[in-house]
Amino acid sequence: MTDAENERIKQSFREALDRKNHRSTAPSAQAAGDSKIHHTHGPAEHKREFRRKSG
């Protein structure tokens, strides 16, 4: 590979990285304070009980 080819490849990778970084800086639901979790259940009514099998 020549230096010109190497520079062209490096430039294309830099452009792709810039596009990727630009997409990730766009306002998203997380940055806006919105979450996929809207309702959580309260405390469990009883504690789970685990028993060994006897037999």
JSON list of N, CA, C and O in Angstrom, two decimals, residues 22-54:
[
{"chain": "A", "resi": 22, "resn": "HIS", "atom": "N", "xyz": [-21.19, 11.81, 16.29]},
{"chain": "A", "resi": 22, "resn": "HIS", "atom": "CA", "xyz": [-22.21, 12.83, 16.12]},
{"chain": "A", "resi": 22, "resn": "HIS", "atom": "C", "xyz": [-23.59, 12.25, 16.43]},
{"chain": "A", "resi": 22, "resn": "HIS", "atom": "O", "xyz": [-24.43, 12.91, 17.03]},
{"chain": "A", "resi": 23, "resn": "ARG", "atom": "N", "xyz": [-23.83, 11.01, 16.03]},
{"chain": "A", "resi": 23, "resn": "ARG", "atom": "CA", "xyz": [-25.11, 10.36, 16.33]},
{"chain": "A", "resi": 23, "resn": "ARG", "atom": "C", "xyz": [-25.29, 10.16, 17.82]},
{"chain": "A", "resi": 23, "resn": "ARG", "atom": "O", "xyz": [-26.38, 10.30, 18.35]},
{"chain": "A", "resi": 24, "resn": "SER", "atom": "N", "xyz": [-24.23, 9.81, 18.52]},
{"chain": "A", "resi": 24, "resn": "SER", "atom": "CA", "xyz": [-24.35, 9.53, 19.95]},
{"chain": "A", "resi": 24, "resn": "SER", "atom": "C", "xyz": [-24.53, 10.79, 20.77]},
{"chain": "A", "resi": 24, "resn": "SER", "atom": "O", "xyz": [-25.00, 10.73, 21.89]},
{"chain": "A", "resi": 25, "resn": "THR", "atom": "N", "xyz": [-24.19, 11.96, 20.22]},
{"chain": "A", "resi": 25, "resn": "THR", "atom": "CA", "xyz": [-24.38, 13.20, 20.97]},
{"chain": "A", "resi": 25, "resn": "THR", "atom": "C", "xyz": [-25.74, 13.81, 20.74]},
{"chain": "A", "resi": 25, "resn": "THR", "atom": "O", "xyz": [-26.09, 14.79, 21.37]},
{"chain": "A", "resi": 26, "resn": "ALA", "atom": "N", "xyz": [-26.54, 13.24, 19.84]},
{"chain": "A", "resi": 26, "resn": "ALA", "atom": "CA", "xyz": [-27.88, 13.75, 19.61]},
{"chain": "A", "resi": 26, "resn": "ALA", "atom": "C", "xyz": [-28.72, 13.53, 20.86]},
{"chain": "A", "resi": 26, "resn": "ALA", "atom": "O", "xyz": [-28.51, 12.57, 21.59]},
{"chain": "A", "resi": 27, "resn": "PRO", "atom": "N", "xyz": [-29.67, 14.43, 21.11]},
{"chain": "A", "resi": 27, "resn": "PRO", "atom": "CA", "xyz": [-30.50, 14.25, 22.31]},
{"chain": "A", "resi": 27, "resn": "PRO", "atom": "C", "xyz": [-31.26, 12.93, 22.24]},
{"chain": "A", "resi": 27, "resn": "PRO", "atom": "O", "xyz": [-31.92, 12.64, 21.27]},
{"chain": "A", "resi": 28, "resn": "SER", "atom": "N", "xyz": [-31.13, 12.16, 23.26]},
{"chain": "A", "resi": 28, "resn": "SER", "atom": "CA", "xyz": [-31.80, 10.87, 23.30]},
{"chain": "A", "resi": 28, "resn": "SER", "atom": "C", "xyz": [-32.79, 10.86, 24.45]},
{"chain": "A", "resi": 28, "resn": "SER", "atom": "O", "xyz": [-32.89, 11.80, 25.22]},
{"chain": "A", "resi": 29, "resn": "ALA", "atom": "N", "xyz": [-33.51, 9.79, 24.56]},
{"chain": "A", "resi": 29, "resn": "ALA", "atom": "CA", "xyz": [-34.49, 9.67, 25.64]},
{"chain": "A", "resi": 29, "resn": "ALA", "atom": "C", "xyz": [-33.80, 9.69, 27.00]},
{"chain": "A", "resi": 29, "resn": "ALA", "atom": "O", "xyz": [-34.32, 10.23, 27.96]},
{"chain": "A", "resi": 30, "resn": "GLN", "atom": "N", "xyz": [-32.63, 9.13, 27.08]},
{"chain": "A", "resi": 30, "resn": "GLN", "atom": "CA", "xyz": [-31.90, 9.09, 28.34]},
{"chain": "A", "resi": 30, "resn": "GLN", "atom": "C", "xyz": [-31.49, 10.50, 28.75]},
{"chain": "A", "resi": 30, "resn": "GLN", "atom": "O", "xyz": [-31.60, 10.88, 29.90]},
{"chain": "A", "resi": 31, "resn": "ALA", "atom": "N", "xyz": [-31.01, 11.29, 27.80]},
{"chain": "A", "resi": 31, "resn": "ALA", "atom": "CA", "xyz": [-30.59, 12.65, 28.12]},
{"chain": "A", "resi": 31, "resn": "ALA", "atom": "C", "xyz": [-31.78, 13.53, 28.46]},
{"chain": "A", "resi": 31, "resn": "ALA", "atom": "O", "xyz": [-31.66, 14.49, 29.22]},
{"chain": "A", "resi": 32, "resn": "ALA", "atom": "N", "xyz": [-32.93, 13.23, 27.89]},
{"chain": "A", "resi": 32, "resn": "ALA", "atom": "CA", "xyz": [-34.12, 14.03, 28.14]},
{"chain": "A", "resi": 32, "resn": "ALA", "atom": "C", "xyz": [-34.77, 13.68, 29.48]},
{"chain": "A", "resi": 32, "resn": "ALA", "atom": "O", "xyz": [-35.73, 14.31, 29.88]},
{"chain": "A", "resi": 33, "resn": "GLY", "atom": "N", "xyz": [-34.27, 12.67, 30.16]},
{"chain": "A", "resi": 33, "resn": "GLY", "atom": "CA", "xyz": [-34.82, 12.29, 31.45]},
{"chain": "A", "resi": 33, "resn": "GLY", "atom": "C", "xyz": [-35.92, 11.26, 31.34]},
{"chain": "A", "resi": 33, "resn": "GLY", "atom": "O", "xyz": [-36.52, 10.90, 32.33]},
{"chain": "A", "resi": 34, "resn": "ASP", "atom": "N", "xyz": [-36.24, 10.80, 30.14]},
{"chain": "A", "resi": 34, "resn": "ASP", "atom": "CA", "xyz": [-37.27, 9.79, 29.96]},
{"chain": "A", "resi": 34, "resn": "ASP", "atom": "C", "xyz": [-36.62, 8.42, 30.10]},
{"chain": "A", "resi": 34, "resn": "ASP", "atom": "O", "xyz": [-35.51, 8.22, 29.66]},
{"chain": "A", "resi": 35, "resn": "SER", "atom": "N", "xyz": [-37.32, 7.51, 30.69]},
{"chain": "A", "resi": 35, "resn": "SER", "atom": "CA", "xyz": [-36.78, 6.19, 30.90]},
{"chain": "A", "resi": 35, "resn": "SER", "atom": "C", "xyz": [-37.75, 5.16, 30.35]},
{"chain": "A", "resi": 35, "resn": "SER", "atom": "O", "xyz": [-38.95, 5.41, 30.24]},
{"chain": "A", "resi": 36, "resn": "LYS", "atom": "N", "xyz": [-37.23, 4.00, 30.00]},
{"chain": "A", "resi": 36, "resn": "LYS", "atom": "CA", "xyz": [-38.10, 2.92, 29.56]},
{"chain": "A", "resi": 36, "resn": "LYS", "atom": "C", "xyz": [-38.87, 2.32, 30.73]},
{"chain": "A", "resi": 36, "resn": "LYS", "atom": "O", "xyz": [-39.88, 1.68, 30.56]},
{"chain": "A", "resi": 37, "resn": "ILE", "atom": "N", "xyz": [-38.38, 2.54, 31.93]},
{"chain": "A", "resi": 37, "resn": "ILE", "atom": "CA", "xyz": [-39.03, 2.01, 33.13]},
{"chain": "A", "resi": 37, "resn": "ILE", "atom": "C", "xyz": [-39.96, 3.09, 33.66]},
{"chain": "A", "resi": 37, "resn": "ILE", "atom": "O", "xyz": [-39.53, 4.12, 34.15]},
{"chain": "A", "resi": 38, "resn": "HIS", "atom": "N", "xyz": [-41.27, 2.87, 33.54]},
{"chain": "A", "resi": 38, "resn": "HIS", "atom": "CA", "xyz": [-42.22, 3.88, 33.97]},
{"chain": "A", "resi": 38, "resn": "HIS", "atom": "C", "xyz": [-42.84, 3.56, 35.32]},
{"chain": "A", "resi": 38, "resn": "HIS", "atom": "O", "xyz": [-43.08, 4.46, 36.11]},
{"chain": "A", "resi": 39, "resn": "HIS", "atom": "N", "xyz": [-43.13, 2.32, 35.56]},
{"chain": "A", "resi": 39, "resn": "HIS", "atom": "CA", "xyz": [-43.77, 1.95, 36.82]},
{"chain": "A", "resi": 39, "resn": "HIS", "atom": "C", "xyz": [-42.98, 0.80, 37.43]},
{"chain": "A", "resi": 39, "resn": "HIS", "atom": "O", "xyz": [-42.73, -0.20, 36.79]},
{"chain": "A", "resi": 40, "resn": "THR", "atom": "N", "xyz": [-42.63, 0.97, 38.67]},
{"chain": "A", "resi": 40, "resn": "THR", "atom": "CA", "xyz": [-41.96, -0.13, 39.36]},
{"chain": "A", "resi": 40, "resn": "THR", "atom": "C", "xyz": [-42.93, -0.65, 40.42]},
{"chain": "A", "resi": 40, "resn": "THR", "atom": "O", "xyz": [-43.75, 0.09, 40.95]},
{"chain": "A", "resi": 41, "resn": "HIS", "atom": "N", "xyz": [-42.82, -1.91, 40.68]},
{"chain": "A", "resi": 41, "resn": "HIS", "atom": "CA", "xyz": [-43.68, -2.46, 41.71]},
{"chain": "A", "resi": 41, "resn": "HIS", "atom": "C", "xyz": [-43.11, -2.06, 43.06]},
{"chain": "A", "resi": 41, "resn": "HIS", "atom": "O", "xyz": [-41.92, -1.81, 43.20]},
{"chain": "A", "resi": 42, "resn": "GLY", "atom": "N", "xyz": [-43.94, -2.00, 44.03]},
{"chain": "A", "resi": 42, "resn": "GLY", "atom": "CA", "xyz": [-43.51, -1.63, 45.37]},
{"chain": "A", "resi": 42, "resn": "GLY", "atom": "C", "xyz": [-42.77, -2.79, 46.02]},
{"chain": "A", "resi": 42, "resn": "GLY", "atom": "O", "xyz": [-42.38, -3.74, 45.35]},
{"chain": "A", "resi": 43, "resn": "PRO", "atom": "N", "xyz": [-42.56, -2.70, 47.29]},
{"chain": "A", "resi": 43, "resn": "PRO", "atom": "CA", "xyz": [-41.88, -3.80, 47.96]},
{"chain": "A", "resi": 43, "resn": "PRO", "atom": "C", "xyz": [-42.69, -5.09, 47.85]},
{"chain": "A", "resi": 43, "resn": "PRO", "atom": "O", "xyz": [-43.92, -5.05, 47.81]},
{"chain": "A", "resi": 44, "resn": "ALA", "atom": "N", "xyz": [-42.00, -6.19, 47.78]},
{"chain": "A", "resi": 44, "resn": "ALA", "atom": "CA", "xyz": [-42.68, -7.47, 47.66]},
{"chain": "A", "resi": 44, "resn": "ALA", "atom": "C", "xyz": [-43.54, -7.70, 48.91]},
{"chain": "A", "resi": 44, "resn": "ALA", "atom": "O", "xyz": [-43.18, -7.31, 50.01]},
{"chain": "A", "resi": 45, "resn": "GLU", "atom": "N", "xyz": [-44.68, -8.33, 48.70]},
{"chain": "A", "resi": 45, "resn": "GLU", "atom": "CA", "xyz": [-45.60, -8.55, 49.82]},
{"chain": "A", "resi": 45, "resn": "GLU", "atom": "C", "xyz": [-45.02, -9.52, 50.83]},
{"chain": "A", "resi": 45, "resn": "GLU", "atom": "O", "xyz": [-45.34, -9.45, 52.00]},
{"chain": "A", "resi": 46, "resn": "HIS", "atom": "N", "xyz": [-44.23, -10.45, 50.36]},
{"chain": "A", "resi": 46, "resn": "HIS", "atom": "CA", "xyz": [-43.59, -11.39, 51.27]},
{"chain": "A", "resi": 46, "resn": "HIS", "atom": "C", "xyz": [-42.20, -11.70, 50.73]},
{"chain": "A", "resi": 46, "resn": "HIS", "atom": "O", "xyz": [-41.94, -11.57, 49.55]},
{"chain": "A", "resi": 47, "resn": "LYS", "atom": "N", "xyz": [-41.36, -12.09, 51.61]},
{"chain": "A", "resi": 47, "resn": "LYS", "atom": "CA", "xyz": [-40.01, -12.43, 51.20]},
{"chain": "A", "resi": 47, "resn": "LYS", "atom": "C", "xyz": [-40.01, -13.82, 50.57]},
{"chain": "A", "resi": 47, "resn": "LYS", "atom": "O", "xyz": [-40.69, -14.72, 51.06]},
{"chain": "A", "resi": 48, "resn": "ARG", "atom": "N", "xyz": [-39.28, -13.98, 49.48]},
{"chain": "A", "resi": 48, "resn": "ARG", "atom": "CA", "xyz": [-39.24, -15.29, 48.84]},
{"chain": "A", "resi": 48, "resn": "ARG", "atom": "C", "xyz": [-38.59, -16.30, 49.75]},
{"chain": "A", "resi": 48, "resn": "ARG", "atom": "O", "xyz": [-37.62, -16.00, 50.44]},
{"chain": "A", "resi": 49, "resn": "GLU", "atom": "N", "xyz": [-39.14, -17.46, 49.73]},
{"chain": "A", "resi": 49, "resn": "GLU", "atom": "CA", "xyz": [-38.63, -18.51, 50.58]},
{"chain": "A", "resi": 49, "resn": "GLU", "atom": "C", "xyz": [-38.14, -19.66, 49.72]},
{"chain": "A", "resi": 49, "resn": "GLU", "atom": "O", "xyz": [-38.86, -20.14, 48.85]},
{"chain": "A", "resi": 50, "resn": "PHE", "atom": "N", "xyz": [-36.93, -20.08, 49.94]},
{"chain": "A", "resi": 50, "resn": "PHE", "atom": "CA", "xyz": [-36.36, -21.19, 49.17]},
{"chain": "A", "resi": 50, "resn": "PHE", "atom": "C", "xyz": [-36.20, -22.36, 50.11]},
{"chain": "A", "resi": 50, "resn": "PHE", "atom": "O", "xyz": [-35.63, -22.25, 51.20]},
{"chain": "A", "resi": 51, "resn": "ARG", "atom": "N", "xyz": [-36.69, -23.52, 49.68]},
{"chain": "A", "resi": 51, "resn": "ARG", "atom": "CA", "xyz": [-36.58, -24.73, 50.50]},
{"chain": "A", "resi": 51, "resn": "ARG", "atom": "C", "xyz": [-35.89, -25.81, 49.69]},
{"chain": "A", "resi": 51, "resn": "ARG", "atom": "O", "xyz": [-36.10, -25.90, 48.48]},
{"chain": "A", "resi": 52, "resn": "ARG", "atom": "N", "xyz": [-35.16, -26.61, 50.38]},
{"chain": "A", "resi": 52, "resn": "ARG", "atom": "CA", "xyz": [-34.51, -27.74, 49.72]},
{"chain": "A", "resi": 52, "resn": "ARG", "atom": "C", "xyz": [-35.52, -28.86, 49.54]},
{"chain": "A", "resi": 52, "resn": "ARG", "atom": "O", "xyz": [-36.42, -29.02, 50.35]},
{"chain": "A", "resi": 53, "resn": "LYS", "atom": "N", "xyz": [-35.33, -29.62, 48.51]},
{"chain": "A", "resi": 53, "resn": "LYS", "atom": "CA", "xyz": [-36.17, -30.79, 48.33]},
{"chain": "A", "resi": 53, "resn": "LYS", "atom": "C", "xyz": [-35.80, -31.84, 49.38]},
{"chain": "A", "resi": 53, "resn": "LYS", "atom": "O", "xyz": [-34.63, -32.08, 49.62]},
{"chain": "A", "resi": 54, "resn": "SER", "atom": "N", "xyz": [-36.78, -32.41, 49.97]},
{"chain": "A", "resi": 54, "resn": "SER", "atom": "CA", "xyz": [-36.47, -33.46, 50.96]},
{"chain": "A", "resi": 54, "resn": "SER", "atom": "C", "xyz": [-36.88, -34.81, 50.39]},
{"chain": "A", "resi": 54, "resn": "SER", "atom": "O", "xyz": [-38.00, -35.25, 50.56]}
]
